[in-house]
PDB file of C-alpha atoms in Angstrom:
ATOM      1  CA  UNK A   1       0.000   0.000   0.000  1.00 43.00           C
ATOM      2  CA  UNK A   2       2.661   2.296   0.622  1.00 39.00           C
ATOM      3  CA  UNK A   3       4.957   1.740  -2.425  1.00 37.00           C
ATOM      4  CA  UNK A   4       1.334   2.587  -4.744  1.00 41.00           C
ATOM      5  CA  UNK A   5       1.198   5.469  -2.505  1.00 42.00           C
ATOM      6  CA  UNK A   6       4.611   6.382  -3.310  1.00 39.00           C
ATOM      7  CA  UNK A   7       4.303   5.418  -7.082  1.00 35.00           C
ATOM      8  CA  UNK A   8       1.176   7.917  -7.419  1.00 42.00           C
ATOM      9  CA  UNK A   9       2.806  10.749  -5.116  1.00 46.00           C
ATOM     10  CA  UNK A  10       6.311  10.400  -7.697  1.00 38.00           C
ATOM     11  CA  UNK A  11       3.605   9.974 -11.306  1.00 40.00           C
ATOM     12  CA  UNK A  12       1.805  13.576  -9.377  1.00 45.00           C
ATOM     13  CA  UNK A  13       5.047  15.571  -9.590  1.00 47.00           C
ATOM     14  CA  UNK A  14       6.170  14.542 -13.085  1.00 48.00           C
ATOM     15  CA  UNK A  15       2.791  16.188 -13.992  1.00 61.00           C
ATOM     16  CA  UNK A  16       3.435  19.361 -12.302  1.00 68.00           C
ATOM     17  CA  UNK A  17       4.870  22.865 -13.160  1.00 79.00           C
ATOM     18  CA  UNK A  18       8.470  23.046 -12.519  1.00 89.00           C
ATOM     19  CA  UNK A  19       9.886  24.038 -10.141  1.00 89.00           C
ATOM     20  CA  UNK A  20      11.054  27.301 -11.476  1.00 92.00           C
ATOM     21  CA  UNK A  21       7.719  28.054 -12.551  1.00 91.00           C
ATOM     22  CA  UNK A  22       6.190  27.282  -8.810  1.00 92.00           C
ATOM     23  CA  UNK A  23       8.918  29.963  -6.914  1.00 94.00           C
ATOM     24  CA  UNK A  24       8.311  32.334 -10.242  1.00 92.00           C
ATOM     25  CA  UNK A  25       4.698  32.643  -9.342  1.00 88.00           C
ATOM     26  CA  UNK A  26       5.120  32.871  -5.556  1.00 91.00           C
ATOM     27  CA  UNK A  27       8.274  35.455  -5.874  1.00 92.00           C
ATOM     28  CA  UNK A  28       6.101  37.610  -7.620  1.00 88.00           C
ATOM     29  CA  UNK A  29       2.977  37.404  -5.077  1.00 87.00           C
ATOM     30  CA  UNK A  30       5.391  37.643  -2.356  1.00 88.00           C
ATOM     31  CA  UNK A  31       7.260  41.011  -4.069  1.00 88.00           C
ATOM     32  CA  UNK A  32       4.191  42.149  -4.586  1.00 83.00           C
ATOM     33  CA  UNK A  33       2.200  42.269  -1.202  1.00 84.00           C
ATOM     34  CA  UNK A  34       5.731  42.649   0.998  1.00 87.00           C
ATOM     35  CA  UNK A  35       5.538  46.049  -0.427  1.00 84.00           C
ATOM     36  CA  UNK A  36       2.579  47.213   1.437  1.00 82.00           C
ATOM     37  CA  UNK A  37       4.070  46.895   4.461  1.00 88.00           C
ATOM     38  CA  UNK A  38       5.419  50.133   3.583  1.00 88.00           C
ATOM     39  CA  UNK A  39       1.662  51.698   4.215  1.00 83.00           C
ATOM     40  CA  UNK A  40       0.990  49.368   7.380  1.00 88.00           C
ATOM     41  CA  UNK A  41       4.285  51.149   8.909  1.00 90.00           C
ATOM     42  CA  UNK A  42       3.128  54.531   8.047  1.00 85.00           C
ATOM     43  CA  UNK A  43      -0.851  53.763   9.409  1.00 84.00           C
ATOM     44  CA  UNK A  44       0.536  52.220  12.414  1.00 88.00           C
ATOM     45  CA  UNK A  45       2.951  54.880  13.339  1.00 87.00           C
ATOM     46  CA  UNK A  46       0.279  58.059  12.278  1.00 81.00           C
ATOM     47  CA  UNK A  47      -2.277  56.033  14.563  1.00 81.00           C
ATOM     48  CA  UNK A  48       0.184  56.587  17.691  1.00 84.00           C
ATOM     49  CA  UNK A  49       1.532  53.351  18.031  1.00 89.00           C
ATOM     50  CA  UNK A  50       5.423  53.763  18.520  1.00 91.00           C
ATOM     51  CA  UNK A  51       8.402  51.965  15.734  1.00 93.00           C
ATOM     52  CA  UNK A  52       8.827  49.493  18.563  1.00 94.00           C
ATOM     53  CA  UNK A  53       5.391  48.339  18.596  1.00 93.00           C
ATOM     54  CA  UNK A  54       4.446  48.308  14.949  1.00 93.00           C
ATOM     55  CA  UNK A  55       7.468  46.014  13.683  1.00 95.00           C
ATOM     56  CA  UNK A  56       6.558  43.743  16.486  1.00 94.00           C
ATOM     57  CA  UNK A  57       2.884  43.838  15.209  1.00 92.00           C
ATOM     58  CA  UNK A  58       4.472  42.390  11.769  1.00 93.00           C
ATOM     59  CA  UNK A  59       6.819  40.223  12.956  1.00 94.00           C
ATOM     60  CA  UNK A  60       4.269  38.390  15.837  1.00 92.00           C
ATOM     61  CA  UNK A  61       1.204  38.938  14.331  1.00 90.00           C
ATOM     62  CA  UNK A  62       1.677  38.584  10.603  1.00 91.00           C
ATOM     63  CA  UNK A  63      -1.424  39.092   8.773  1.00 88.00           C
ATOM     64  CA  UNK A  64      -2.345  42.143   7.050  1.00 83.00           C
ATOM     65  CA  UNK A  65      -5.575  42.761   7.271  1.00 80.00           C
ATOM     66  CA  UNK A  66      -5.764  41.911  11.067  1.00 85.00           C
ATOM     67  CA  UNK A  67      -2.828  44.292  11.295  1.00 88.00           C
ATOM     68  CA  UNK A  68      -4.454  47.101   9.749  1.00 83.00           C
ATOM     69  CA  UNK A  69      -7.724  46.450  11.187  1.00 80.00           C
ATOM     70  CA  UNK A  70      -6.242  47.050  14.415  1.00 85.00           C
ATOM     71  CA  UNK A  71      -4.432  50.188  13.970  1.00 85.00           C
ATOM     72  CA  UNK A  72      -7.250  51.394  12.115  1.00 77.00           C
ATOM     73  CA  UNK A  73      -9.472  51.288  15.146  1.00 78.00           C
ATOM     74  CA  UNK A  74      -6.969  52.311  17.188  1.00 81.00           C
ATOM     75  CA  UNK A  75      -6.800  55.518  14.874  1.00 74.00           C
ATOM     76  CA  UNK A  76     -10.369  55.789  15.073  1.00 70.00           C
ATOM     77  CA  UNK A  77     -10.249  56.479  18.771  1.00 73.00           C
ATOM     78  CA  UNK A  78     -11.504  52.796  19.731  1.00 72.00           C
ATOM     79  CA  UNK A  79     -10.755  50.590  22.994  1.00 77.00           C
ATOM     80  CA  UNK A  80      -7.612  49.038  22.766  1.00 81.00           C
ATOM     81  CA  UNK A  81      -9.807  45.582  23.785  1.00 82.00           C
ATOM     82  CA  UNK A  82     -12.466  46.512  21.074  1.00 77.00           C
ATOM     83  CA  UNK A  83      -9.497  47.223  18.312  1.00 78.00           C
ATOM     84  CA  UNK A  84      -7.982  43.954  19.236  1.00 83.00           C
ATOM     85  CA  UNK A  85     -10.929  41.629  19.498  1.00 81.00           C
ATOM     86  CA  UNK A  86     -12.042  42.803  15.990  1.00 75.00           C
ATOM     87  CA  UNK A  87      -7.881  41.747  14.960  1.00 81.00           C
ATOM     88  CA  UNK A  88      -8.854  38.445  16.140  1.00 84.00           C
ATOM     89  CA  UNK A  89     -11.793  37.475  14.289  1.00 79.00           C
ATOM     90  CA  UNK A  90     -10.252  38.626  11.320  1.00 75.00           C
ATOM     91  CA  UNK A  91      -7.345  36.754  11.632  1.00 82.00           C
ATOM     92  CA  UNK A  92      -9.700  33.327  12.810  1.00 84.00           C
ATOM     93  CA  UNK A  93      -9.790  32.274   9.037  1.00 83.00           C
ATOM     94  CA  UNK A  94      -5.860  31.832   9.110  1.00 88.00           C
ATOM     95  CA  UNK A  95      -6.987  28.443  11.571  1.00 89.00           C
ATOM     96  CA  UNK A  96      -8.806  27.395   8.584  1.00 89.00           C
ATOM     97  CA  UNK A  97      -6.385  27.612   6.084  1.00 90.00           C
ATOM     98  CA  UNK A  98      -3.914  25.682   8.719  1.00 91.00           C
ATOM     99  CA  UNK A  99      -6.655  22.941   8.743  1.00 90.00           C
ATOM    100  CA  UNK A 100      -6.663  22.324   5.106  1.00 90.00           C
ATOM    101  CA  UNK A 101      -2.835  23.466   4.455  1.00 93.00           C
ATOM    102  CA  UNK A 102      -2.000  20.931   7.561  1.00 92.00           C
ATOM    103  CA  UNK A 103      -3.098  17.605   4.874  1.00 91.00           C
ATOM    104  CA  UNK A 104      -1.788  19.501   1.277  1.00 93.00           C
ATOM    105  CA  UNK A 105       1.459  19.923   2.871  1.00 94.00           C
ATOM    106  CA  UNK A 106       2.019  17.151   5.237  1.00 92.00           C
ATOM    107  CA  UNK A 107       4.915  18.517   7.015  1.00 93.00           C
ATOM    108  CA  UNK A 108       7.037  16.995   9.826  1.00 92.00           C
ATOM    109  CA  UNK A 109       5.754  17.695  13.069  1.00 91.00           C
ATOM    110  CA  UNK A 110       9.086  19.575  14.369  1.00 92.00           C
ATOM    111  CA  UNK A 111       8.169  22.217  11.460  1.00 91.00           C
ATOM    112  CA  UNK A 112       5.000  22.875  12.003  1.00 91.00           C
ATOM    113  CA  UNK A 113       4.954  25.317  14.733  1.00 90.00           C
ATOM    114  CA  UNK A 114       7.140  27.715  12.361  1.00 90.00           C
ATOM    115  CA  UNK A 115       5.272  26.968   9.468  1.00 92.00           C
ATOM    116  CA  UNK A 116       2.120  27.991  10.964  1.00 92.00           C
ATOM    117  CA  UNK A 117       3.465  31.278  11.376  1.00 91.00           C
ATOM    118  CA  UNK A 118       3.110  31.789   7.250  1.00 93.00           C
ATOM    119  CA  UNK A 119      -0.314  30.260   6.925  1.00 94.00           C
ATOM    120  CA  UNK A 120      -1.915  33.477   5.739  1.00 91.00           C
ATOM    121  CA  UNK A 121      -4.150  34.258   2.163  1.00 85.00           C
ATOM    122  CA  UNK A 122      -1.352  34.460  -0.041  1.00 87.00           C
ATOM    123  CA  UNK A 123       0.517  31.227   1.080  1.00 92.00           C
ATOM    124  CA  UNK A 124      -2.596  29.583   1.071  1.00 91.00           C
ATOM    125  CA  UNK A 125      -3.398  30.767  -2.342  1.00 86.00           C
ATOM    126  CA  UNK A 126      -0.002  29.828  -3.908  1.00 90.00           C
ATOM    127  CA  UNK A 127      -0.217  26.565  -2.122  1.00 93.00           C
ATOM    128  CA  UNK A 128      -3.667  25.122  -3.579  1.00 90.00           C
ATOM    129  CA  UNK A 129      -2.480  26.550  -7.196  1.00 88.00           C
ATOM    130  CA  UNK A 130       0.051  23.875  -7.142  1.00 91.00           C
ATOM    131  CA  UNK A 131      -0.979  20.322  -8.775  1.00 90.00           C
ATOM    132  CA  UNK A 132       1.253  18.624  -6.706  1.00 93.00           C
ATOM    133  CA  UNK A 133       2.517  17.950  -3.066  1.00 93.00           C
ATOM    134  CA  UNK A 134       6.187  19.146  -3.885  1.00 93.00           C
ATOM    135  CA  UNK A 135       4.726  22.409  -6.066  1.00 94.00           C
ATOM    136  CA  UNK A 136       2.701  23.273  -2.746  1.00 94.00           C
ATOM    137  CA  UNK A 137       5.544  22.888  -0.409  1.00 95.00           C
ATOM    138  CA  UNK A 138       7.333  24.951  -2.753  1.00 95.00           C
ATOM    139  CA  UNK A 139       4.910  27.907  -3.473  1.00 94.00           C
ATOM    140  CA  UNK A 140       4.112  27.735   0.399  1.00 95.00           C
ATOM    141  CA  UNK A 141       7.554  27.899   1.501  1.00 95.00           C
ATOM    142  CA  UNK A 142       9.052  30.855  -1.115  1.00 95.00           C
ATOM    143  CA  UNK A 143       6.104  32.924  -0.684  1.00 93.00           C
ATOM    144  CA  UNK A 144       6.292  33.221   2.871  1.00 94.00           C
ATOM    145  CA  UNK A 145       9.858  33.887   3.153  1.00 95.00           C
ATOM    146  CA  UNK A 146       9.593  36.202   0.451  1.00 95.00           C
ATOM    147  CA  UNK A 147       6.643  38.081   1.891  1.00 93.00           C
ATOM    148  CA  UNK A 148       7.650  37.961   6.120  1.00 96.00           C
ATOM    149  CA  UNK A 149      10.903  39.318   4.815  1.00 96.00           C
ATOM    150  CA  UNK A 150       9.640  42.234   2.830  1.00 94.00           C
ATOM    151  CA  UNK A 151       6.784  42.637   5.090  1.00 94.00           C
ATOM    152  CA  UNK A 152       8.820  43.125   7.985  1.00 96.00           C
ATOM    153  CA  UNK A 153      11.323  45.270   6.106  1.00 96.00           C
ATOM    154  CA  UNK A 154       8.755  47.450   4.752  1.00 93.00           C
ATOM    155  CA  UNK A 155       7.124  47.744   7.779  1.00 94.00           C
ATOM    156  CA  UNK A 156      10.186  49.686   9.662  1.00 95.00           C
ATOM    157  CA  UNK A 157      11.036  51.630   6.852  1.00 93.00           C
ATOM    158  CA  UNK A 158       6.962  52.873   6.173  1.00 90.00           C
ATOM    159  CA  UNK A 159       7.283  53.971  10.122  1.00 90.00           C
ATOM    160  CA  UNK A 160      10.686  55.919  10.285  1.00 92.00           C
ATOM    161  CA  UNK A 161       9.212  57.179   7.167  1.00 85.00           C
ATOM    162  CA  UNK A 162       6.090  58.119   9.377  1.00 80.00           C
ATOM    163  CA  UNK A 163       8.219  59.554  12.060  1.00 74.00           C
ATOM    164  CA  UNK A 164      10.354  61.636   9.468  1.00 73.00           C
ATOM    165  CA  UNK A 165       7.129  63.388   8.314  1.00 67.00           C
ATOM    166  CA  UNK A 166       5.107  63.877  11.290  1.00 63.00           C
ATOM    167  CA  UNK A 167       1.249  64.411  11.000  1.00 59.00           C
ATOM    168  CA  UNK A 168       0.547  61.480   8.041  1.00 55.00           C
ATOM    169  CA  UNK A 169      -3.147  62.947   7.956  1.00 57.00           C
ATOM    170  CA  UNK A 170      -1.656  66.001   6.330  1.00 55.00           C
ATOM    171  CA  UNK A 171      -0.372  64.166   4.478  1.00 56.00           C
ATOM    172  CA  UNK A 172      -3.339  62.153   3.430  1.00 56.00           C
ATOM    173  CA  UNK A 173      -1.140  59.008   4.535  1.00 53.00           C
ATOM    174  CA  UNK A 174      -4.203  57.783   6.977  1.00 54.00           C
ATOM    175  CA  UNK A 175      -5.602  56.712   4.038  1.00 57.00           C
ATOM    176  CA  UNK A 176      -3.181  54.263   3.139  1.00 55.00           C
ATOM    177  CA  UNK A 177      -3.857  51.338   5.222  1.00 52.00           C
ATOM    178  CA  UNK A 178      -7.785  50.980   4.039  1.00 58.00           C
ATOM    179  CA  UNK A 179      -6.346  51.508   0.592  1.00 60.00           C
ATOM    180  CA  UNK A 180      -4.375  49.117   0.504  1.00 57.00           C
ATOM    181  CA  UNK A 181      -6.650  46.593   2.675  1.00 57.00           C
ATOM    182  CA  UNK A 182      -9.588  46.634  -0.403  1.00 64.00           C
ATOM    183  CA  UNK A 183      -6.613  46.043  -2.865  1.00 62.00           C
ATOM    184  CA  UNK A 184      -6.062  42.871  -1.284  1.00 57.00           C
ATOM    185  CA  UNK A 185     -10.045  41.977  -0.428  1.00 64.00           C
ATOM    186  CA  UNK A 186     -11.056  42.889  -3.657  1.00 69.00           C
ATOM    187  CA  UNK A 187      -9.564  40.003  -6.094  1.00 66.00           C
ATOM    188  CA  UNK A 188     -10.836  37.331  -3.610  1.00 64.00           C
ATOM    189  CA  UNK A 189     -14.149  38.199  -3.919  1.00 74.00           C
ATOM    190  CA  UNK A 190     -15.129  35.950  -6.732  1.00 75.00           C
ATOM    191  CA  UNK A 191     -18.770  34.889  -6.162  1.00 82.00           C
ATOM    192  CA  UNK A 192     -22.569  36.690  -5.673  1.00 84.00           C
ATOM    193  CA  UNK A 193     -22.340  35.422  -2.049  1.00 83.00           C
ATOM    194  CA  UNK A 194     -18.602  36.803  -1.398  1.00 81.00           C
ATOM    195  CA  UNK A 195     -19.773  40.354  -2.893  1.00 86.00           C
ATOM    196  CA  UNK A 196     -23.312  40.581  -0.998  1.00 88.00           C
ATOM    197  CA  UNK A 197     -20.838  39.780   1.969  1.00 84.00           C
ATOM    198  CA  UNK A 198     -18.439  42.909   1.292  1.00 83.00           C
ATOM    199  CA  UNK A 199     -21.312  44.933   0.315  1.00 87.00           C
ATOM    200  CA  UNK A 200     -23.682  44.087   3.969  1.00 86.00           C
ATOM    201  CA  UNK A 201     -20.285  44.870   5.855  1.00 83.00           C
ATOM    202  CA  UNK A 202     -19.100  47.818   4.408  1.00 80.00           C
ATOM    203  CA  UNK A 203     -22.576  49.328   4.926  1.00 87.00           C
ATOM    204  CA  UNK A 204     -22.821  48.140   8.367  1.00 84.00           C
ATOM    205  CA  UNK A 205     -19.318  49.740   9.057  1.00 77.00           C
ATOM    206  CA  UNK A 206     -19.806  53.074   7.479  1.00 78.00           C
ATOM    207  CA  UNK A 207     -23.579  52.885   9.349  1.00 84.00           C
ATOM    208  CA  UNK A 208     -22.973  52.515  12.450  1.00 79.00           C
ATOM    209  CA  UNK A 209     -19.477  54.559  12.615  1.00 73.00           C
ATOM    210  CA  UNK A 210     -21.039  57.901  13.625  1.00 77.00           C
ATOM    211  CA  UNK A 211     -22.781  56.123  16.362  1.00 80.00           C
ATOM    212  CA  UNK A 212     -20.696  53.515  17.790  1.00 74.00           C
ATOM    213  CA  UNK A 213     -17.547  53.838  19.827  1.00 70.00           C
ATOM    214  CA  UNK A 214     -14.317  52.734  17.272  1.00 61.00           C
ATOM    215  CA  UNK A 215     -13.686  49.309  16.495  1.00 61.00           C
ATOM    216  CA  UNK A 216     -16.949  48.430  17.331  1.00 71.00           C
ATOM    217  CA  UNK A 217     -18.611  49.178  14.071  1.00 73.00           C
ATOM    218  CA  UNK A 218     -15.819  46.232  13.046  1.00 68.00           C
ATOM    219  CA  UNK A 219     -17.249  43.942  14.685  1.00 71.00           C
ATOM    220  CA  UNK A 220     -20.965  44.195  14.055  1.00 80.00           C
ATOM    221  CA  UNK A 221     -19.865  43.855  10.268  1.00 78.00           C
ATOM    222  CA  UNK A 222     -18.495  40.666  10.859  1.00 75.00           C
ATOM    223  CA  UNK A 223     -22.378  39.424  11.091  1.00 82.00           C
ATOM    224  CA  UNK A 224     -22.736  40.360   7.489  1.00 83.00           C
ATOM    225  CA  UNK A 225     -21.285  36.530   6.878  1.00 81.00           C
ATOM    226  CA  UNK A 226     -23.446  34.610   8.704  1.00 85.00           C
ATOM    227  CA  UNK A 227     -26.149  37.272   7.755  1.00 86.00           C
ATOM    228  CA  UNK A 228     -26.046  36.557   3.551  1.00 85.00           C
ATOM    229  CA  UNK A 229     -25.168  32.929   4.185  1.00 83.00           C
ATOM    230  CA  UNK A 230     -28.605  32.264   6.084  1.00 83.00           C
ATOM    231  CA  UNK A 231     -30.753  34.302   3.488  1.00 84.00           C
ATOM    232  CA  UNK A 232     -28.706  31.740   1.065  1.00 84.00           C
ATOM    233  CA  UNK A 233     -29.381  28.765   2.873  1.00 84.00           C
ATOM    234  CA  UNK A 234     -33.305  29.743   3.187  1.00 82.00           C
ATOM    235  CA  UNK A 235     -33.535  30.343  -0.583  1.00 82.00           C
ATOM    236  CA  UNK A 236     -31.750  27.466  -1.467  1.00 79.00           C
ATOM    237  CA  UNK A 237     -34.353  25.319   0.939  1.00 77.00           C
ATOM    238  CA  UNK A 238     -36.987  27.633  -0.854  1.00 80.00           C
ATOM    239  CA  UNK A 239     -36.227  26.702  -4.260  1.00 74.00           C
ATOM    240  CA  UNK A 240     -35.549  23.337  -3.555  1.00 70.00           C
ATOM    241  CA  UNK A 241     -39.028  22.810  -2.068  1.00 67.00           C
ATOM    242  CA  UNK A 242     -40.314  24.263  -5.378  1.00 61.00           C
ATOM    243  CA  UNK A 243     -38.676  21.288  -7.320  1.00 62.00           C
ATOM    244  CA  UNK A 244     -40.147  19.158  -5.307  1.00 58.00           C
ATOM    245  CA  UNK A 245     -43.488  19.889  -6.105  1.00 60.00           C
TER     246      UNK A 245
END
């Protein structure tokens, strides 16, 4: 049983991309996000967090969008608490992508605890492109190097860049981090239910901004998922009651 499982694992590779073509692809999504870290460094810093804090925000905490969602309500005046709880939600769908990355990649057990430090959308992504075990490992591995090393790079050189100019709001700079945070949301959002999604949040958000205390309004948009996904479910069970007949 073990030798077919090896024969099938060795017949999966020689049908993959090469390997040049598996780190091209993830060099290039790595190069490409790393350099936003640049905007988290200024957002961070012109949101009154100090250089200390927000490279240890991106070499800890490594995930974007949980990363500017916190020093976005942090610049919004929220609860320290409030900012960070709404962090942690977002970042919850990184345990997912572990789940499913955890059998694709099948890694020893001694690397795991490192490797789970890179399980984050663009990893992911590059890792379920690949056709094969070896592609994945690949794509995994070279994007997250590429990206925690730019990221983190970025990141202090986006806050002493902050620092150097003082107020970023004069600057317009405070507008960097959201900016850049649709950038990344907006490819991934492929299908109706993905966009309705966006579209309940964001209006939820923006609502209730004027009239909740910051980082709250974060929060309540994170029932916009389970929001869409019942209406879904109930039209689905509506429609298929309708065959039935």
């Amino acid at each position: 049983m073990a030798e077919q499982t090896a024969l099938a694992d060795t017949r999966a590779d020689d049908e993959g991309k090469p390997d040049a073509a598996v780190v091209r692809d993830a060099l290039g999504v790595g190069v490409a996000v790393g350099l936003s870290g640049f905007a988290f460094g200024v957002t961070s810093v012109g949101s009154g967090l100090t250089l200390l804090q927000t490279c240890a925000l991106s070499l800890l905490v490594f995930t974007g969008a949980s990363q500017f969602a916190l020093v976005g309500a942090l610049a919004a005046g929220g609860n320290p608490l409030t900012a960070a709880a709404g962090a942690f939600f977002l970042g919850v769908r990184n345990a997912f992508y572990g789940l499913r990355l955890s059998q694709l990649l099948a890694l020893p057990r001694a690397v795991r605890p490192f490797a789970a430090q890179w399980v984050i959308d663009e990893t992911t992504v590059v890792a379920l492109a690949q056709p094969t075990r070896r592609g994945a490992r690949i794509g995994f591995a070279v994007t997250g190097v590429t990206l925690y090393v730019l990221w983190n790079l970025t990141t202090l050189l986006g806050g002493l860049g902050a620092e150097a100019i003082g107020d970023t709001d004069a600057w317009g700079l405070d507008a960097a981090g959201p900016a850049v945070f649709l950038a990344l949301l907006a490819p991934m959002l492929k299908s109706g239910v993905e966009r309705a999604v966006a579209g309940l949040a964001v209006v939820l958000g923006l609502g209730l901004l004027p009239v909740l205390p910051g980082g709250v309004p974060v929060l309540v948009a994170a029932l916009a998922a389970p929001a869409v996904l019942y209406v879904q479910g109930r039209r689905e069970a509506r429609d298929g009651k309708g065959e039935a007949r």
